[in-house]
Amino acid sequence: MRRTVPITLLASLAASVLAPIPLSAAAPIPLSAAAPVPARNVVLVHGAWADGSSWSAVIPLLQAAGLHVTSVQNSLRTLAEADDDVRRALAAQDGPTVLVGHSWSGTVVSDVGTDPKVSALVYVAARAPAAGEDFLALQHRFPDTPARAGVVTQGAYTTLSEDAFVRFFANGLPARQAKTLYAEQAPTAAALFTERTSATAWQVKPSFYAVSTRDMTISPAFERFLAQRMHATTIAVKAGHLSMLSHPRAIADLILQAAGVRRPGPRAGTPQS
């Protein structure tokens, strides 16, 4: 027997998905009742067209709070290689660990975050696929972004053009810094973006998400959707895609919250801009 869903219910569900997230980066909105286990370790995973130095502004803030930090130089060739890189980093930790991913590396966080040492997950303007999900098909349901038009393919690898990198990938950063990052970008396998995960860590671990409201690489509306479907504790930062470089304090504070650590000094009481 075929069942129909009332129009009012569909409208209610749509409104819950599209509802805006408040823009304060200083006051996370708890969407999940699960509290993370206190952790003293943090493993950071970088995304496409980047390397471990993309966390350079966040690392000293976490270290100042007493956390042991590892920034992984993960592969951008295959998901299996990147997963192995992160698993090795997790194996080297001595206890509960917060696993953090930016951009594409949210795929890795979702895939290996079920590791027993992982106490919480943090996604920074990141992908967050479910196991076996066609993530590109899901993403195409949301607005396109300007950075995609600047993808340059050479053989099996991709980079971003200088214009796309500076204007749309690193928007919000000083031009000199953006151009330096462009020169340092790591070529990323084209096939990497279509690979599918075998696990959905955000279904079983406390999750946190930082939405970049001025992102021109991943649609902010898509980021909100991902945060809401995982019931993540969520902040919205008035930043482009590289919020961990433009707003490191806001990102560090979210990671500290995931680790159950209070940062030294007074907390910022005003929204990020």
GROMACS .gro file of C-alpha atoms in nm:
model
  273
    1MET     CA    1   0.000   0.000   0.000
    2ARG     CA    2   0.145   0.336  -0.103
    3ARG     CA    3   0.165   0.600   0.170
    4THR     CA    4   0.165   0.973   0.112
    5VAL     CA    5   0.341   1.237   0.319
    6PRO     CA    6   0.135   1.543   0.414
    7ILE     CA    7   0.249   1.863   0.243
    8THR     CA    8   0.268   2.038   0.579
    9LEU     CA    9   0.516   1.779   0.705
   10LEU     CA   10   0.733   1.820   0.395
   11ALA     CA   11   0.732   2.195   0.442
   12SER     CA   12   0.832   2.156   0.805
   13LEU     CA   13   1.121   1.927   0.715
   14ALA     CA   14   1.243   2.164   0.444
   15ALA     CA   15   1.232   2.457   0.683
   16SER     CA   16   1.435   2.266   0.942
   17VAL     CA   17   1.709   2.191   0.687
   18LEU     CA   18   1.728   2.540   0.541
   19ALA     CA   19   1.694   2.735   0.867
   20PRO     CA   20   1.991   2.972   0.905
   21ILE     CA   21   2.253   2.921   1.174
   22PRO     CA   22   2.327   3.229   1.390
   23LEU     CA   23   2.648   3.401   1.285
   24SER     CA   24   2.823   3.422   1.621
   25ALA     CA   25   3.151   3.235   1.614
   26ALA     CA   26   3.191   3.277   1.989
   27ALA     CA   27   2.874   3.097   2.097
   28PRO     CA   28   2.837   2.742   1.955
   29ILE     CA   29   2.484   2.608   1.927
   30PRO     CA   30   2.455   2.258   2.072
   31LEU     CA   31   2.254   2.033   1.841
   32SER     CA   32   2.366   1.707   2.001
   33ALA     CA   33   2.326   1.604   2.363
   34ALA     CA   34   2.627   1.371   2.349
   35ALA     CA   35   2.921   1.512   2.543
   36PRO     CA   36   3.272   1.426   2.420
   37VAL     CA   37   3.523   1.245   2.638
   38PRO     CA   38   3.794   1.485   2.764
   39ALA     CA   39   4.096   1.462   2.534
   40ARG     CA   40   4.454   1.587   2.541
   41ASN     CA   41   4.541   1.503   2.179
   42VAL     CA   42   4.434   1.660   1.851
   43VAL     CA   43   4.498   1.522   1.502
   44LEU     CA   44   4.452   1.772   1.218
   45VAL     CA   45   4.389   1.660   0.859
   46HIS     CA   46   4.428   1.895   0.561
   47GLY     CA   47   4.209   1.914   0.253
   48ALA     CA   48   4.261   1.928  -0.122
   49TRP     CA   49   4.512   2.171  -0.278
   50ALA     CA   50   4.676   2.219   0.062
   51ASP     CA   51   4.914   2.060   0.311
   52GLY     CA   52   4.960   2.033   0.687
   53SER     CA   53   5.076   2.394   0.714
   54SER     CA   54   4.718   2.506   0.655
   55TRP     CA   55   4.671   2.452   1.032
   56SER     CA   56   4.971   2.670   1.125
   57ALA     CA   57   4.763   2.947   1.284
   58VAL     CA   58   4.552   2.706   1.494
   59ILE     CA   59   4.830   2.479   1.621
   60PRO     CA   60   4.995   2.727   1.864
   61LEU     CA   61   4.656   2.816   2.014
   62LEU     CA   62   4.586   2.450   2.087
   63GLN     CA   63   4.935   2.395   2.224
   64ALA     CA   64   4.897   2.697   2.452
   65ALA     CA   65   4.593   2.521   2.602
   66GLY     CA   66   4.806   2.217   2.683
   67LEU     CA   67   4.703   1.990   2.397
   68HIS     CA   68   4.935   1.758   2.205
   69VAL     CA   69   4.885   1.838   1.835
   70THR     CA   70   4.969   1.640   1.521
   71SER     CA   71   4.915   1.788   1.175
   72VAL     CA   72   4.909   1.503   0.924
   73GLN     CA   73   5.076   1.536   0.584
   74ASN     CA   74   4.810   1.313   0.434
   75SER     CA   75   4.803   1.179   0.081
   76LEU     CA   76   4.590   1.348  -0.184
   77ARG     CA   77   4.621   1.052  -0.424
   78THR     CA   78   4.363   0.804  -0.293
   79LEU     CA   79   4.124   0.785  -0.001
   80ALA     CA   80   4.284   0.457   0.111
   81GLU     CA   81   4.627   0.621   0.136
   82ALA     CA   82   4.489   0.922   0.322
   83ASP     CA   83   4.301   0.692   0.560
   84ASP     CA   84   4.621   0.499   0.630
   85ASP     CA   85   4.813   0.823   0.696
   86VAL     CA   86   4.556   0.932   0.953
   87ARG     CA   87   4.531   0.588   1.113
   88ARG     CA   88   4.908   0.592   1.170
   89ALA     CA   89   4.880   0.932   1.335
   90LEU     CA   90   4.597   0.810   1.559
   91ALA     CA   91   4.795   0.499   1.654
   92ALA     CA   92   5.073   0.726   1.783
   93GLN     CA   93   4.842   0.909   2.026
   94ASP     CA   94   4.843   0.813   2.394
   95GLY     CA   95   4.473   0.848   2.467
   96PRO     CA   96   4.148   1.018   2.366
   97THR     CA   97   4.197   1.228   2.053
   98VAL     CA   98   3.993   1.491   1.871
   99LEU     CA   99   4.005   1.430   1.495
  100VAL     CA  100   3.971   1.746   1.285
  101GLY     CA  101   3.927   1.777   0.909
  102HIS     CA  102   3.906   2.068   0.666
  103SER     CA  103   3.735   2.065   0.328
  104TRP     CA  104   3.784   1.732   0.142
  105SER     CA  105   3.948   1.572   0.446
  106GLY     CA  106   3.611   1.558   0.617
  107THR     CA  107   3.582   1.246   0.401
  108VAL     CA  108   3.877   1.092   0.588
  109VAL     CA  109   3.739   1.202   0.926
  110SER     CA  110   3.409   1.031   0.847
  111ASP     CA  111   3.588   0.716   0.731
  112VAL     CA  112   3.845   0.663   1.010
  113GLY     CA  113   3.677   0.854   1.294
  114THR     CA  114   3.529   0.532   1.434
  115ASP     CA  115   3.877   0.452   1.569
  116PRO     CA  116   3.850   0.378   1.945
  117LYS     CA  117   4.095   0.657   2.029
  118VAL     CA  118   3.880   0.922   1.860
  119SER     CA  119   3.671   1.101   2.122
  120ALA     CA  120   3.513   1.367   1.900
  121LEU     CA  121   3.507   1.489   1.540
  122VAL     CA  122   3.546   1.846   1.417
  123TYR     CA  123   3.459   1.946   1.060
  124VAL     CA  124   3.584   2.284   0.931
  125ALA     CA  125   3.400   2.387   0.613
  126ALA     CA  126   3.427   2.018   0.535
  127ARG     CA  127   3.267   1.732   0.353
  128ALA     CA  128   3.086   1.483   0.576
  129PRO     CA  129   2.972   1.186   0.370
  130ALA     CA  130   2.779   0.884   0.488
  131ALA     CA  131   2.909   0.536   0.413
  132GLY     CA  132   2.871   0.449   0.044
  133GLU     CA  133   2.711   0.784  -0.036
  134ASP     CA  134   2.745   0.948  -0.377
  135PHE     CA  135   2.863   1.273  -0.223
  136LEU     CA  136   2.897   1.466  -0.549
  137ALA     CA  137   2.535   1.389  -0.636
  138LEU     CA  138   2.431   1.520  -0.295
  139GLN     CA  139   2.644   1.832  -0.334
  140HIS     CA  140   2.493   1.910  -0.674
  141ARG     CA  141   2.158   1.968  -0.502
  142PHE     CA  142   2.306   2.288  -0.358
  143PRO     CA  143   2.432   2.610  -0.521
  144ASP     CA  144   2.752   2.587  -0.723
  145THR     CA  145   3.053   2.792  -0.616
  146PRO     CA  146   3.301   3.003  -0.817
  147ALA     CA  147   3.611   2.805  -0.718
  148ARG     CA  148   3.497   2.502  -0.917
  149ALA     CA  149   3.532   2.691  -1.242
  150GLY     CA  150   3.901   2.738  -1.169
  151VAL     CA  151   3.992   2.369  -1.140
  152VAL     CA  152   4.277   2.284  -1.378
  153THR     CA  153   4.329   1.918  -1.472
  154GLN     CA  154   4.669   1.785  -1.574
  155GLY     CA  155   4.662   1.413  -1.634
  156ALA     CA  156   4.511   1.247  -1.328
  157TYR     CA  157   4.566   1.547  -1.098
  158THR     CA  158   4.398   1.880  -1.035
  159THR     CA  159   4.505   2.220  -0.910
  160LEU     CA  160   4.333   2.556  -0.886
  161SER     CA  161   4.421   2.844  -1.115
  162GLU     CA  162   4.586   3.141  -0.944
  163ASP     CA  163   4.279   3.359  -0.994
  164ALA     CA  164   4.043   3.097  -0.849
  165PHE     CA  165   4.275   3.017  -0.560
  166VAL     CA  166   4.331   3.378  -0.453
  167ARG     CA  167   3.979   3.509  -0.513
  168PHE     CA  168   3.760   3.212  -0.421
  169PHE     CA  169   3.960   2.951  -0.226
  170ALA     CA  170   4.160   3.189  -0.007
  171ASN     CA  171   3.910   3.474   0.001
  172GLY     CA  172   3.937   3.671   0.323
  173LEU     CA  173   4.315   3.632   0.347
  174PRO     CA  174   4.568   3.906   0.259
  175ALA     CA  175   4.665   3.887  -0.109
  176ARG     CA  176   5.031   3.813  -0.030
  177GLN     CA  177   4.938   3.522   0.194
  178ALA     CA  178   4.687   3.388  -0.058
  179LYS     CA  179   4.947   3.396  -0.336
  180THR     CA  180   5.198   3.215  -0.118
  181LEU     CA  181   4.945   2.943  -0.046
  182TYR     CA  182   4.871   2.920  -0.418
  183ALA     CA  183   5.239   2.855  -0.487
  184GLU     CA  184   5.242   2.585  -0.217
  185GLN     CA  185   4.920   2.408  -0.318
  186ALA     CA  186   4.940   2.029  -0.341
  187PRO     CA  187   4.809   1.869  -0.664
  188THR     CA  188   4.507   1.654  -0.585
  189ALA     CA  189   4.394   1.343  -0.772
  190ALA     CA  190   4.076   1.407  -0.969
  191ALA     CA  191   3.940   1.065  -0.870
  192LEU     CA  192   3.970   1.154  -0.502
  193PHE     CA  193   3.649   1.358  -0.511
  194THR     CA  194   3.437   1.063  -0.627
  195GLU     CA  195   3.564   0.801  -0.381
  196ARG     CA  196   3.316   0.672  -0.126
  197THR     CA  197   3.363   0.600   0.242
  198SER     CA  198   3.294   0.270   0.418
  199ALA     CA  199   3.203   0.422   0.756
  200THR     CA  200   2.996   0.708   0.898
  201ALA     CA  201   3.183   0.817   1.208
  202TRP     CA  202   2.959   1.116   1.276
  203GLN     CA  203   2.673   0.879   1.353
  204VAL     CA  204   2.859   0.735   1.651
  205LYS     CA  205   3.092   1.012   1.777
  206PRO     CA  206   3.016   1.361   1.915
  207SER     CA  207   3.053   1.597   1.620
  208PHE     CA  208   3.127   1.966   1.577
  209TYR     CA  209   3.105   2.179   1.264
  210ALA     CA  210   3.235   2.523   1.165
  211VAL     CA  211   3.034   2.671   0.877
  212SER     CA  212   3.213   2.934   0.668
  213THR     CA  213   2.939   3.179   0.574
  214ARG     CA  214   3.149   3.345   0.300
  215ASP     CA  215   3.278   3.021   0.150
  216MET     CA  216   3.321   3.026  -0.228
  217THR     CA  217   3.454   2.670  -0.253
  218ILE     CA  218   3.181   2.473  -0.074
  219SER     CA  219   2.835   2.626  -0.056
  220PRO     CA  220   2.756   2.758   0.295
  221ALA     CA  221   2.403   2.621   0.250
  222PHE     CA  222   2.551   2.276   0.191
  223GLU     CA  223   2.773   2.310   0.497
  224ARG     CA  224   2.468   2.398   0.708
  225PHE     CA  225   2.285   2.095   0.572
  226LEU     CA  226   2.575   1.865   0.660
  227ALA     CA  227   2.605   2.010   1.011
  228GLN     CA  228   2.234   1.971   1.074
  229ARG     CA  229   2.203   1.615   0.948
  230MET     CA  230   2.485   1.502   1.179
  231HIS     CA  231   2.331   1.696   1.472
  232ALA     CA  232   2.665   1.868   1.521
  233THR     CA  233   2.744   2.138   1.772
  234THR     CA  234   2.776   2.418   1.519
  235ILE     CA  235   2.931   2.762   1.483
  236ALA     CA  236   2.910   2.994   1.185
  237VAL     CA  237   3.218   3.200   1.106
  238LYS     CA  238   3.211   3.504   0.878
  239ALA     CA  239   3.498   3.366   0.674
  240GLY     CA  240   3.592   3.214   0.342
  241HIS     CA  241   3.696   2.853   0.290
  242LEU     CA  242   4.022   2.884   0.486
  243SER     CA  243   3.866   2.990   0.816
  244MET     CA  244   4.139   2.818   1.017
  245LEU     CA  245   4.383   3.073   0.873
  246SER     CA  246   4.162   3.383   0.872
  247HIS     CA  247   3.984   3.311   1.204
  248PRO     CA  248   4.210   3.069   1.393
  249ARG     CA  249   4.075   3.169   1.736
  250ALA     CA  250   3.720   3.067   1.648
  251ILE     CA  251   3.834   2.734   1.504
  252ALA     CA  252   4.068   2.664   1.796
  253ASP     CA  253   3.790   2.737   2.045
  254LEU     CA  254   3.561   2.487   1.874
  255ILE     CA  255   3.834   2.222   1.885
  256LEU     CA  256   3.896   2.298   2.253
  257GLN     CA  257   3.526   2.257   2.321
  258ALA     CA  258   3.534   1.919   2.145
  259ALA     CA  259   3.830   1.824   2.366
  260GLY     CA  260   3.655   1.939   2.683
  261VAL     CA  261   3.927   2.196   2.750
  262ARG     CA  262   3.883   2.557   2.858
  263ARG     CA  263   4.121   2.785   2.674
  264PRO     CA  264   4.355   3.006   2.876
  265GLY     CA  265   4.257   3.369   2.916
  266PRO     CA  266   3.916   3.537   2.877
  267ARG     CA  267   3.685   3.406   2.605
  268ALA     CA  268   3.598   3.641   2.320
  269GLY     CA  269   3.254   3.784   2.365
  270THR     CA  270   3.197   3.931   2.022
  271PRO     CA  271   3.115   3.757   1.694
  272GLN     CA  272   3.388   3.696   1.439
  273SER     CA  273   3.383   3.924   1.137
   0.00000   0.00000   0.00000
